[in-house]
Short mmCIF file of C-alpha atoms and ligand atoms in Angstrom, two decimals:
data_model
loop_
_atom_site.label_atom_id
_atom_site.label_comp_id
_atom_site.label_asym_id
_atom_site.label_seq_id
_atom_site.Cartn_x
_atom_site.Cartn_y
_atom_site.Cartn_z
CA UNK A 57 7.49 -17.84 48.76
CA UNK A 58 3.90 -15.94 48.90
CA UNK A 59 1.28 -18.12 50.57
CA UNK A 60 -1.62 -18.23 47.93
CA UNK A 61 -3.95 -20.35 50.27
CA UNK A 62 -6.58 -19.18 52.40
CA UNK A 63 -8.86 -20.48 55.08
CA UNK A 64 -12.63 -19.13 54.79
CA UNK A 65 -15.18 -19.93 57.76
CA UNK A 66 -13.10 -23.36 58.13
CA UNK A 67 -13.19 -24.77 54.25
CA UNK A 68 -9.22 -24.37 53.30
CA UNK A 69 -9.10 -22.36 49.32
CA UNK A 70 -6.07 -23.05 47.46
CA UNK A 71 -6.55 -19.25 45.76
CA UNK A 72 -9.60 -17.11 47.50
CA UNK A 73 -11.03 -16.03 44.18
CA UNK A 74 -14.43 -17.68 43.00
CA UNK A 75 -16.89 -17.68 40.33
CA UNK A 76 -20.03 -16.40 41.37
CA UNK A 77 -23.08 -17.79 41.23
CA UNK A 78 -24.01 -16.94 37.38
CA UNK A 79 -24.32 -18.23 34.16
CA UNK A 80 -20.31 -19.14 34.06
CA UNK A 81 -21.12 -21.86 36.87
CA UNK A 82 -24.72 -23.12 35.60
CA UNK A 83 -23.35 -26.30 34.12
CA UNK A 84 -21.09 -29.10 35.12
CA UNK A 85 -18.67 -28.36 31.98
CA UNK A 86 -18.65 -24.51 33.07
CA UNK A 87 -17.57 -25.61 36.17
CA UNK A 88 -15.19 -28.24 35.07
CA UNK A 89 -13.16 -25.71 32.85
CA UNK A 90 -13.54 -23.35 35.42
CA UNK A 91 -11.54 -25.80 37.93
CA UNK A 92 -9.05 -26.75 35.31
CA UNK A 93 -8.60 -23.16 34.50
CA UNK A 94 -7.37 -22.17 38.24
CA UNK A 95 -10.59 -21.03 40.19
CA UNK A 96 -10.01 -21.68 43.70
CA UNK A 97 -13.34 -21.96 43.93
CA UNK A 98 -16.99 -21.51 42.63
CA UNK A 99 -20.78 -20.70 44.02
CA UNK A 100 -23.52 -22.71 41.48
CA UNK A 101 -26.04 -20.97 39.51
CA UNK A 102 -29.11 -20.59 42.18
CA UNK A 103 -30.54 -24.17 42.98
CA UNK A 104 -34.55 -23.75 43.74
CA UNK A 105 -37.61 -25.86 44.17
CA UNK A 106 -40.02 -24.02 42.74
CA UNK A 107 -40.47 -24.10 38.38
CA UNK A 108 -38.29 -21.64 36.59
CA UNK A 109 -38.71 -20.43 33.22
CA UNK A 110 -36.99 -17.11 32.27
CA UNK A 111 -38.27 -14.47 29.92
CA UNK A 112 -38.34 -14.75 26.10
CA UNK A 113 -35.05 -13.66 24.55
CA UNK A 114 -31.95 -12.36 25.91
CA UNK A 115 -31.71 -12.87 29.43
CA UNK A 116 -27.89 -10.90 30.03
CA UNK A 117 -26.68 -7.90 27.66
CA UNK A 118 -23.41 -5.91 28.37
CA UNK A 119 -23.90 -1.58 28.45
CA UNK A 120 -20.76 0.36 26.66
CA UNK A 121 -19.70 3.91 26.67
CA UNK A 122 -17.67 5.70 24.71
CA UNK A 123 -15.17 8.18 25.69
CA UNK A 124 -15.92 10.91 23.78
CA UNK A 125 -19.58 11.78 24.68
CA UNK A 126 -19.65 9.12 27.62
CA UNK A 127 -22.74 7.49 26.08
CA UNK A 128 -23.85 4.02 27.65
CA UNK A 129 -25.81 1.60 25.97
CA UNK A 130 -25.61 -1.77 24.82
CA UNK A 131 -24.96 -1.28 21.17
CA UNK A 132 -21.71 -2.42 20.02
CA UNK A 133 -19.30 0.12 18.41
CA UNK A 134 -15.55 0.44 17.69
CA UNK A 135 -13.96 1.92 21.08
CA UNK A 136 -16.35 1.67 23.67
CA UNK A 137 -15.18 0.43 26.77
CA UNK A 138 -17.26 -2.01 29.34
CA UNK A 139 -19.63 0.13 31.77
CA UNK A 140 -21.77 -2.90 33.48
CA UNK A 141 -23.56 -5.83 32.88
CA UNK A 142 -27.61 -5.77 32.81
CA UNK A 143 -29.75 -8.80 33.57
CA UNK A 144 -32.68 -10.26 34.19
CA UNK A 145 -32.09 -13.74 34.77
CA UNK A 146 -33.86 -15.82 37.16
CA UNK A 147 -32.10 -18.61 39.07
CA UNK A 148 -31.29 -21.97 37.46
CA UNK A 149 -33.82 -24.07 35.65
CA UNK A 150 -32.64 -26.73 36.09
CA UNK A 151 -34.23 -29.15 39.21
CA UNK A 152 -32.17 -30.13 42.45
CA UNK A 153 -32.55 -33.71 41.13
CA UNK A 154 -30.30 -32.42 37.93
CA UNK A 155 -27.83 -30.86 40.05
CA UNK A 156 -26.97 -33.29 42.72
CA UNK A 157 -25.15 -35.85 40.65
CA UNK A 158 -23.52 -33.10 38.69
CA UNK A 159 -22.23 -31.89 42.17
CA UNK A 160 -20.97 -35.19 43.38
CA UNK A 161 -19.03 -35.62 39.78
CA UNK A 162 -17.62 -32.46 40.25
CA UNK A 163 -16.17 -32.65 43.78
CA UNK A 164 -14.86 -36.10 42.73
CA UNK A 165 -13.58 -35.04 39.80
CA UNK A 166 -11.79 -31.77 42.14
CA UNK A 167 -11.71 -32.92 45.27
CA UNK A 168 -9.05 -30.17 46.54
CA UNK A 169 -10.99 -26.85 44.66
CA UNK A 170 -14.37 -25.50 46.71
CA UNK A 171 -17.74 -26.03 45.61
CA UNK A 172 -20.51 -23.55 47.16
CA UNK A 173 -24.04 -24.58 46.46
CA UNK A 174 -26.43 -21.46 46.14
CA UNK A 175 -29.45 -22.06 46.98
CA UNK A 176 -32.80 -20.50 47.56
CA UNK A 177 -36.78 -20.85 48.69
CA UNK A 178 -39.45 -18.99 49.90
CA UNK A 179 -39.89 -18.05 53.55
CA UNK A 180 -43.74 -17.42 54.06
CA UNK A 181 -44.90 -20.97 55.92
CA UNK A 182 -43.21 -23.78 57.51
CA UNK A 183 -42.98 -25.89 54.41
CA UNK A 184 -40.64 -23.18 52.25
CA UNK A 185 -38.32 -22.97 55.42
CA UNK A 186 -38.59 -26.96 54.80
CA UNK A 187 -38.29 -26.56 51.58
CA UNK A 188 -34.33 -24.17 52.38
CA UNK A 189 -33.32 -27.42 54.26
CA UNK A 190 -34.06 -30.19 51.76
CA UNK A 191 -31.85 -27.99 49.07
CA UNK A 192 -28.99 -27.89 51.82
CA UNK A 193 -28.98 -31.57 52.92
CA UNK A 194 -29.19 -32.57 49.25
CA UNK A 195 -26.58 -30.61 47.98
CA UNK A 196 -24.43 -31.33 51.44
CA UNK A 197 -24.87 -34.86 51.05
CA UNK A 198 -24.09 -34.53 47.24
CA UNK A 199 -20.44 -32.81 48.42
CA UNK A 200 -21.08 -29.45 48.23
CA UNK A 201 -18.60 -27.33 50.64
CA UNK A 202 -20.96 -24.98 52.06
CA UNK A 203 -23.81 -23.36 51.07
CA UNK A 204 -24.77 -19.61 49.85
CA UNK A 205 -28.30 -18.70 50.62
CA UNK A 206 -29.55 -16.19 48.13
CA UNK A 207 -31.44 -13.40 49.60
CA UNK A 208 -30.47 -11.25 47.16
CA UNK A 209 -32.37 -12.12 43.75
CA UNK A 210 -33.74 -8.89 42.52
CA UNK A 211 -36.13 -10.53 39.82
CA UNK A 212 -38.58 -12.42 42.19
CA UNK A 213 -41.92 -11.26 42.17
CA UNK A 214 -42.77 -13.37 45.07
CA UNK A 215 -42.88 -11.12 48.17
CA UNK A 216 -41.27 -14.19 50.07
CA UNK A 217 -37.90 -14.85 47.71
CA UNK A 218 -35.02 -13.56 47.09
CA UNK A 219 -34.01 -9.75 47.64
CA UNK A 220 -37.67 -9.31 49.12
CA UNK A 221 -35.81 -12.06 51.68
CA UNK A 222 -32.82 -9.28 51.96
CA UNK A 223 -34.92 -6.21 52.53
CA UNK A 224 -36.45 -7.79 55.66
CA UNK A 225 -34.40 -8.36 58.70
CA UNK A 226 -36.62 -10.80 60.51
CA UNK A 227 -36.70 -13.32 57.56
CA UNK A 228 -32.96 -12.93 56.77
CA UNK A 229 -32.91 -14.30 60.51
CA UNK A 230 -35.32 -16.94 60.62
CA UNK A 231 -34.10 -18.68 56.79
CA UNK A 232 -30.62 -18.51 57.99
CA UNK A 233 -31.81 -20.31 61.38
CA UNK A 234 -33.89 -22.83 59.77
CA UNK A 235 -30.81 -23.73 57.05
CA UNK A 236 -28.28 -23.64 60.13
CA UNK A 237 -30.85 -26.25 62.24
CA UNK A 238 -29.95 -28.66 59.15
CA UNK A 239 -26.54 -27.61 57.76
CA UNK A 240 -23.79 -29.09 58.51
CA UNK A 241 -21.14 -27.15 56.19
CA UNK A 242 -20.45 -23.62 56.73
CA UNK A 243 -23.24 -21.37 55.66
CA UNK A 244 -23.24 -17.74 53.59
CA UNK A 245 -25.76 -15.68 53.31
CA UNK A 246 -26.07 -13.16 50.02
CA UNK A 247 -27.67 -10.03 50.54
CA UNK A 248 -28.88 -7.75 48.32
CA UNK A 249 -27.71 -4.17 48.17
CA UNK A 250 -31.27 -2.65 47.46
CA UNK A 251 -31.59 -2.38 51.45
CA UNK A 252 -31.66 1.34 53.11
CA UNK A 253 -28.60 -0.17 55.29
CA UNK A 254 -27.22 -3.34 55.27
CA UNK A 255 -25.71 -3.82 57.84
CA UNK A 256 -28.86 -4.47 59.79
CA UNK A 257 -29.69 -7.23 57.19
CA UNK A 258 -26.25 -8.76 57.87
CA UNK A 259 -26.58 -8.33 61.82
CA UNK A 260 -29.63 -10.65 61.45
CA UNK A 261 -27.71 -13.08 59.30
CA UNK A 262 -25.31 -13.33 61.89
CA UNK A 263 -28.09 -13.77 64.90
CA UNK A 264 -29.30 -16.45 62.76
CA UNK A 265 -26.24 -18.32 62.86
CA UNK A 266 -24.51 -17.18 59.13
CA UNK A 267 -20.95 -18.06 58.78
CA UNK A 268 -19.94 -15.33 56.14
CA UNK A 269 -21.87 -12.24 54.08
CA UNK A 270 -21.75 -12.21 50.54
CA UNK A 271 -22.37 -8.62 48.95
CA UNK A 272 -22.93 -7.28 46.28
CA UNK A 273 -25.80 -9.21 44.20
CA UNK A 274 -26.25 -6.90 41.02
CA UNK A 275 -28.25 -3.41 41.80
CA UNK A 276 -32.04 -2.86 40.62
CA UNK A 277 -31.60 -1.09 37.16
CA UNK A 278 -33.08 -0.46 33.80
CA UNK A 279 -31.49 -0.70 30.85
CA UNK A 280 -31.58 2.96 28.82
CA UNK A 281 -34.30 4.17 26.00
CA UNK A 282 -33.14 3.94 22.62
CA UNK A 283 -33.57 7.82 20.61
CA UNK A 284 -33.97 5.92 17.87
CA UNK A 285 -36.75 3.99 18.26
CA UNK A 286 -38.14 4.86 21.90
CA UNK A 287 -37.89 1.33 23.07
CA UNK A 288 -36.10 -0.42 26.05
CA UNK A 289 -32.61 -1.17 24.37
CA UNK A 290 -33.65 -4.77 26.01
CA UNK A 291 -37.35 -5.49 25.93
CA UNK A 292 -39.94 -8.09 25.37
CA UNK A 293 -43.12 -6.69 23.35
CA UNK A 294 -41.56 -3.00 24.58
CA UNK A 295 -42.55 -4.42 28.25
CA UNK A 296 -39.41 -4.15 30.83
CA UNK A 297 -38.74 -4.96 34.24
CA UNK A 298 -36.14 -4.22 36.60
CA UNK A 299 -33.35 -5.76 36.36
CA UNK A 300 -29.57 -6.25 37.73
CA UNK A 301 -26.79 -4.13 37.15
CA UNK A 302 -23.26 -5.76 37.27
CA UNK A 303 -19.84 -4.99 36.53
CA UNK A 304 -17.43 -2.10 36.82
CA UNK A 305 -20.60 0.29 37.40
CA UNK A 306 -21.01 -0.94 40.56
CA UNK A 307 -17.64 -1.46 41.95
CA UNK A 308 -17.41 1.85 44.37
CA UNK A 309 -20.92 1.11 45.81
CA UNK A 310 -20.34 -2.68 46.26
CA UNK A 311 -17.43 -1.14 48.36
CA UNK A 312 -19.18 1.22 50.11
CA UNK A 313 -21.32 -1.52 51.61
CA UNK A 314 -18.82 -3.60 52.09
CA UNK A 315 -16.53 -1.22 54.19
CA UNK A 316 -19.66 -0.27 56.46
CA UNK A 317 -20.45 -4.18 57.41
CA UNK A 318 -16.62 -5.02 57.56
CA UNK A 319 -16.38 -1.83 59.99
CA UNK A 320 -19.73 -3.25 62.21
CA UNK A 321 -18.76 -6.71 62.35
CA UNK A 322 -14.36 -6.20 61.97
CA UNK A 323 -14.36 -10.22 63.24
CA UNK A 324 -16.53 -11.83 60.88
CA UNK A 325 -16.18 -13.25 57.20
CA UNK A 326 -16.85 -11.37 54.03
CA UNK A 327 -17.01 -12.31 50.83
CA UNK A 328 -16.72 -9.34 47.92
CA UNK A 329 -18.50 -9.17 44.46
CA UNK A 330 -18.84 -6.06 42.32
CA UNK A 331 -16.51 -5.19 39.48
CA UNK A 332 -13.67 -7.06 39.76
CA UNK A 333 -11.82 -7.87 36.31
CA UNK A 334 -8.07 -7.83 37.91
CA UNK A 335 -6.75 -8.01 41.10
CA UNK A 336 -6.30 -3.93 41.77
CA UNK A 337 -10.28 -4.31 42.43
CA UNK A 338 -10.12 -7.79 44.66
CA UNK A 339 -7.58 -5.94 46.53
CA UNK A 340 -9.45 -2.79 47.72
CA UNK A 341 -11.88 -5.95 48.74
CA UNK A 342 -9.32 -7.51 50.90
CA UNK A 343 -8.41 -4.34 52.32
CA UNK A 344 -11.40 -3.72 53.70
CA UNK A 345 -11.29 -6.78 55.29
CA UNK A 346 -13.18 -9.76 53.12
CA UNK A 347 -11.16 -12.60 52.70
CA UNK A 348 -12.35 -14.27 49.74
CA UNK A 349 -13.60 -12.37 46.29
CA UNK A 350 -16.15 -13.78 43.60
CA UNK A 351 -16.44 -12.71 40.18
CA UNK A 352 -19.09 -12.65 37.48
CA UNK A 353 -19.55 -10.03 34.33
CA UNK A 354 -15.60 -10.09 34.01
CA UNK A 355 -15.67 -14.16 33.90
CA UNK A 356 -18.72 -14.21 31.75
CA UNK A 357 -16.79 -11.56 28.98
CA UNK A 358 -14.12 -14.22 28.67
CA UNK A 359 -14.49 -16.98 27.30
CA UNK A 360 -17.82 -17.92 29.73
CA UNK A 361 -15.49 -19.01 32.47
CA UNK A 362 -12.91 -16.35 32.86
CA UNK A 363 -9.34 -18.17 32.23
CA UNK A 364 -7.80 -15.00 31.61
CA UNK A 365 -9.25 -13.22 34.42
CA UNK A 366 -8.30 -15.57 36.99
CA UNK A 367 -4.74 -16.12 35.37
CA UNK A 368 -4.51 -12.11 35.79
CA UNK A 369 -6.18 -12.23 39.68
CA UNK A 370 -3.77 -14.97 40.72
CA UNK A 371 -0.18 -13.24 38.68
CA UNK A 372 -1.77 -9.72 40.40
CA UNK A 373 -1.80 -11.54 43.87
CA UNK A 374 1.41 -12.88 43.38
CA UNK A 375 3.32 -9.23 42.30
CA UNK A 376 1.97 -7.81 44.90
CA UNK A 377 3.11 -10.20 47.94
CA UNK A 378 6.49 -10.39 46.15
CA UNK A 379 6.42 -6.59 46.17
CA UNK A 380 5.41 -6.96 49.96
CA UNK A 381 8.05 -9.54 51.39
CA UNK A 382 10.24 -6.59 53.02
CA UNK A 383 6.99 -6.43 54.92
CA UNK A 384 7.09 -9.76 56.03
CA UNK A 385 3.22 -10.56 53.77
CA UNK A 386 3.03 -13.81 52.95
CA UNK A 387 -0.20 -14.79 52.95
CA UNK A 388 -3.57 -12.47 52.48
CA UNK A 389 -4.04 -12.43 56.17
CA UNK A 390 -1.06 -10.26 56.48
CA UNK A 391 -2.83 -7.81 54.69
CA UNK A 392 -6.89 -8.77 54.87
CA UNK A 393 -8.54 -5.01 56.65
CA UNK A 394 -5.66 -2.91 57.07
CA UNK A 395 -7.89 0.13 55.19
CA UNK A 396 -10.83 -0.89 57.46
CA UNK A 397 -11.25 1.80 59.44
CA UNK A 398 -10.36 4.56 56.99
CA UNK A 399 -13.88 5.31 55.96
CA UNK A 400 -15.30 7.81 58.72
CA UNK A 401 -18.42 10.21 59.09
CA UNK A 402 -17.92 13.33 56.50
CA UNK A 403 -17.00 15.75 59.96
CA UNK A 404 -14.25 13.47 60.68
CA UNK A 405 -12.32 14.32 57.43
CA UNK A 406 -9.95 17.40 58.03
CA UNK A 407 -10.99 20.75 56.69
CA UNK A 408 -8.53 23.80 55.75
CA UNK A 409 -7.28 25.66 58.44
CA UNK A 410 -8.38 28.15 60.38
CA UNK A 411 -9.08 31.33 58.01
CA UNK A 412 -9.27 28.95 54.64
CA UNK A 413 -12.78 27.26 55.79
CA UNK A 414 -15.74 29.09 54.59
CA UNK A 415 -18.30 26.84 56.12
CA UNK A 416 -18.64 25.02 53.04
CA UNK A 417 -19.41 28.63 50.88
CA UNK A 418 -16.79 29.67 48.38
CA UNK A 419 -15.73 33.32 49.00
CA UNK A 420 -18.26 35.27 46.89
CA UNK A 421 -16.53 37.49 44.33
CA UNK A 422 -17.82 41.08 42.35
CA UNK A 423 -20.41 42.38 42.60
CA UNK A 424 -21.51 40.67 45.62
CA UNK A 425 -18.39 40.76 47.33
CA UNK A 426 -19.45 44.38 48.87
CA UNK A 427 -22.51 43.49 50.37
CA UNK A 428 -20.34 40.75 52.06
CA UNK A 429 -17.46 43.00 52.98
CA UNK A 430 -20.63 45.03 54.83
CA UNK A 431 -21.75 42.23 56.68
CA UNK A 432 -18.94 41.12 57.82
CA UNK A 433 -18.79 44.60 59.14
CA UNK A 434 -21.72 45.26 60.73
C1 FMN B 797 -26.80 -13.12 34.00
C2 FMN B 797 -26.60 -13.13 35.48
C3 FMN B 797 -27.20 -14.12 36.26
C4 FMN B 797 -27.02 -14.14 37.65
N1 FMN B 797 -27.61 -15.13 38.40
C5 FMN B 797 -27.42 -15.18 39.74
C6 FMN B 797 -27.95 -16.25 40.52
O1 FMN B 797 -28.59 -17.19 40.02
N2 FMN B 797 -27.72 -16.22 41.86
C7 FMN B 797 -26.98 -15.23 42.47
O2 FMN B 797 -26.81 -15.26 43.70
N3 FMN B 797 -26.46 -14.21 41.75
C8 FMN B 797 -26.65 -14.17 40.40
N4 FMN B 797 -26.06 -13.16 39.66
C9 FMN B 797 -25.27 -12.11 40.35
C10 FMN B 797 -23.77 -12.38 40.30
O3 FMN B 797 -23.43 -13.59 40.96
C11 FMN B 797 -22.97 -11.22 40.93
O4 FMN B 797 -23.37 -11.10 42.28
C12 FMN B 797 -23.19 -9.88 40.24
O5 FMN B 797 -23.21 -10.04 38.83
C13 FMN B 797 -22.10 -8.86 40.60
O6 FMN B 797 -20.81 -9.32 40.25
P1 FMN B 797 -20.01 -8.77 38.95
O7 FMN B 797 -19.89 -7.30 39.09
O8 FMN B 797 -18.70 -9.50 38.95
O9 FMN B 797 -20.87 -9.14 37.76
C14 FMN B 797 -26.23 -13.14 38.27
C15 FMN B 797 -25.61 -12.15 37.48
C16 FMN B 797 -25.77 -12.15 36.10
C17 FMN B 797 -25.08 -11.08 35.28
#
């Protein structure tokens, strides 16, 4: 019988697929259905210190295309098929003193399923670092499994939060130090994607002590101008900002940077997020070598907590180790980075023999196929 369990940086997972940290895990009765709907586990909307108060109006729209012309926008029509989710949502507002009995309820009321707290400050003076280790020991004490640092917001204006936190080695280093001095869970640290290369952000989450990376956050976007009417198809007084792009859009670049830190750090923990609806995508994850997946657009799409899409994640997961028993799988570690090392440098790929390669030129036909002939020739 297939083994659905997993262990993640020491905190046992009865399934490894989470909710992440989003509006489907901003409440306590989010997170209870969540639970009762078969979520191994789930990351909280971001817990911070500072006041929050998001923009006027929508704060999360959903961009369609259609397949004839391949047009994406966020109007509804007949046909169109999901392309990504767009956002620009700041983290929770509501206060740590909201969340922590909310957390304690929770992990009382589920003491087997996992319960991540995510969690963020700034990082420009001794009292913000402070300020990262009173949001872990509260939510710790509260209950709370571990803790996911978010250095990956992409809305903060602040030059000392969030994804500016991501983009900057030394403070990925020194938060994830200062939260590790006080922690006493496992701690993962979410990085943002809008980095040159990431894997020097992750290498300084790991000097700084970080148990797992999380990747992807949602990638800096804007949503697209309406012909219509010339406006932002999301916009308040025709102002917009950048915002987050989620969903199946960024599945293959989630991966990309996923493969390149699972390839620099092959014995460390990794937890995948970017367009996963059903388990073909969690797989590629797992292949690459993360060991637990998180899910957000999909999950917010149905139903706010995604009971379909984790009854489809866990059925997909189970097929596939029942298709694998001759292989002697029966547990995701059987399988967790066996396509690790199949993404190489371009040169590494093979090329047409001999004669066939053209240096990258196709063989130039008519009328300048004599001139050629000639030069080859000469
Ligand atoms: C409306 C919205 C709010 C989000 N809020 C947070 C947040 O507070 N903290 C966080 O770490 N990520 C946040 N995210 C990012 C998601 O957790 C996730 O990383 C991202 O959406 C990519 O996953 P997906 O392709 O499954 O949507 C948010 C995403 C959306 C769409």
């Amino acid at each position: 019988m297939a083994n659905r369990s997993t262990t993640f940086t020491g905190i046992h997972f009865e399934n490894p697929f989470l909710l992440s940290s989003a509006p489907p895990t901003e409440s306590e009765s989010n997170i209870l259905r969540a639970f009762e709907a078969g979520w191994g586990g789930v990351v909280t909307k971001t817990i911070g210190l500072h006041p929050v108060v998001n923009v006027v109006g929508a704060k999360a729209k959903f961009m369609r295309t259609s397949p004839d012309d391949a047009y994406v926008s966020m109007k509804k029509r007949p046909g169109a098929a999901l392309h990504s989710s767009w956002n620009w949502e700041l983290i929770s507002d509501k206060a740590l003193d909201w969340w922590v009995p909310r957390i304690r309820r929770i992990k009382e009321a589920f003491p087997n399923r996992v319960l991540i707290a995510s969690i963020m400050a700034g990082s420009g003076n001794d009292k913000e670092l402070r300020n990262w280790q009173t949001l872990a020991e509260a939510c710790q004490d509260a209950g709370a499994d571990g803790l996911e640092l978010n250095f990956s917001c992409p809305h903060m204006d602040r030059k000392d939060m969030g994804s500016n936190i991501g983009k900057d080695e030394g403070l990925c280093s020194v938060v994830t130090e200062a939260v590790k001095a006080a922690a006493k869970v496992p701690v993962w640290t979410k990085l943002t994607p809008a980095t040159h290369d990431i894997v020097v952000e992750a290498a300084a989450c790991f000097r700084g002590g970080a148990d797992a990376i999380v990747s992807s956050n949602t990638f800096p976007s804007l949503p697209i101008i309406d012909p219509e009417t010339l406006e932002f198809e999301i916009n308040v007084d025709g102002l917009v900002s950048s915002g987050g792009l989620g969903g199946p859009a960024i599945l293959p670049m989630s991966l990309c940077n996923m493969a390149r830190m699972c390839q620099a750090f092959p014995g460390k923990a990794f937890s995948g997020i970017g367009g996963v609806s059903d388990f073909a995508q969690a797989l590629s994850y797992f292949l690459l070598g993360c060991g637990t997946v998180q899910v957000c657009t999909a999950a917010m799409l149905d139903q706010a907590v995604g009971p379909n899409v984790i009854k489809r994640l866990l059925a997909g997961l189970d097929q596939f180790m029942d298709k694998h028993a001759a292989d002697g799988w029966t547990s995701i570690e059987d399988f967790r980075g066996i396509r690790r090392d199949r993404m190489v440098a371009q040169s590494a790929i093979r090329r047409p023999a001999g004669d066939e390669y053209q240096g990258g030129y196709d063989i130039v036909e008519g009328y300048a196929a004599p001139d050629r002939a000639a030069a080859a020739n000469a």
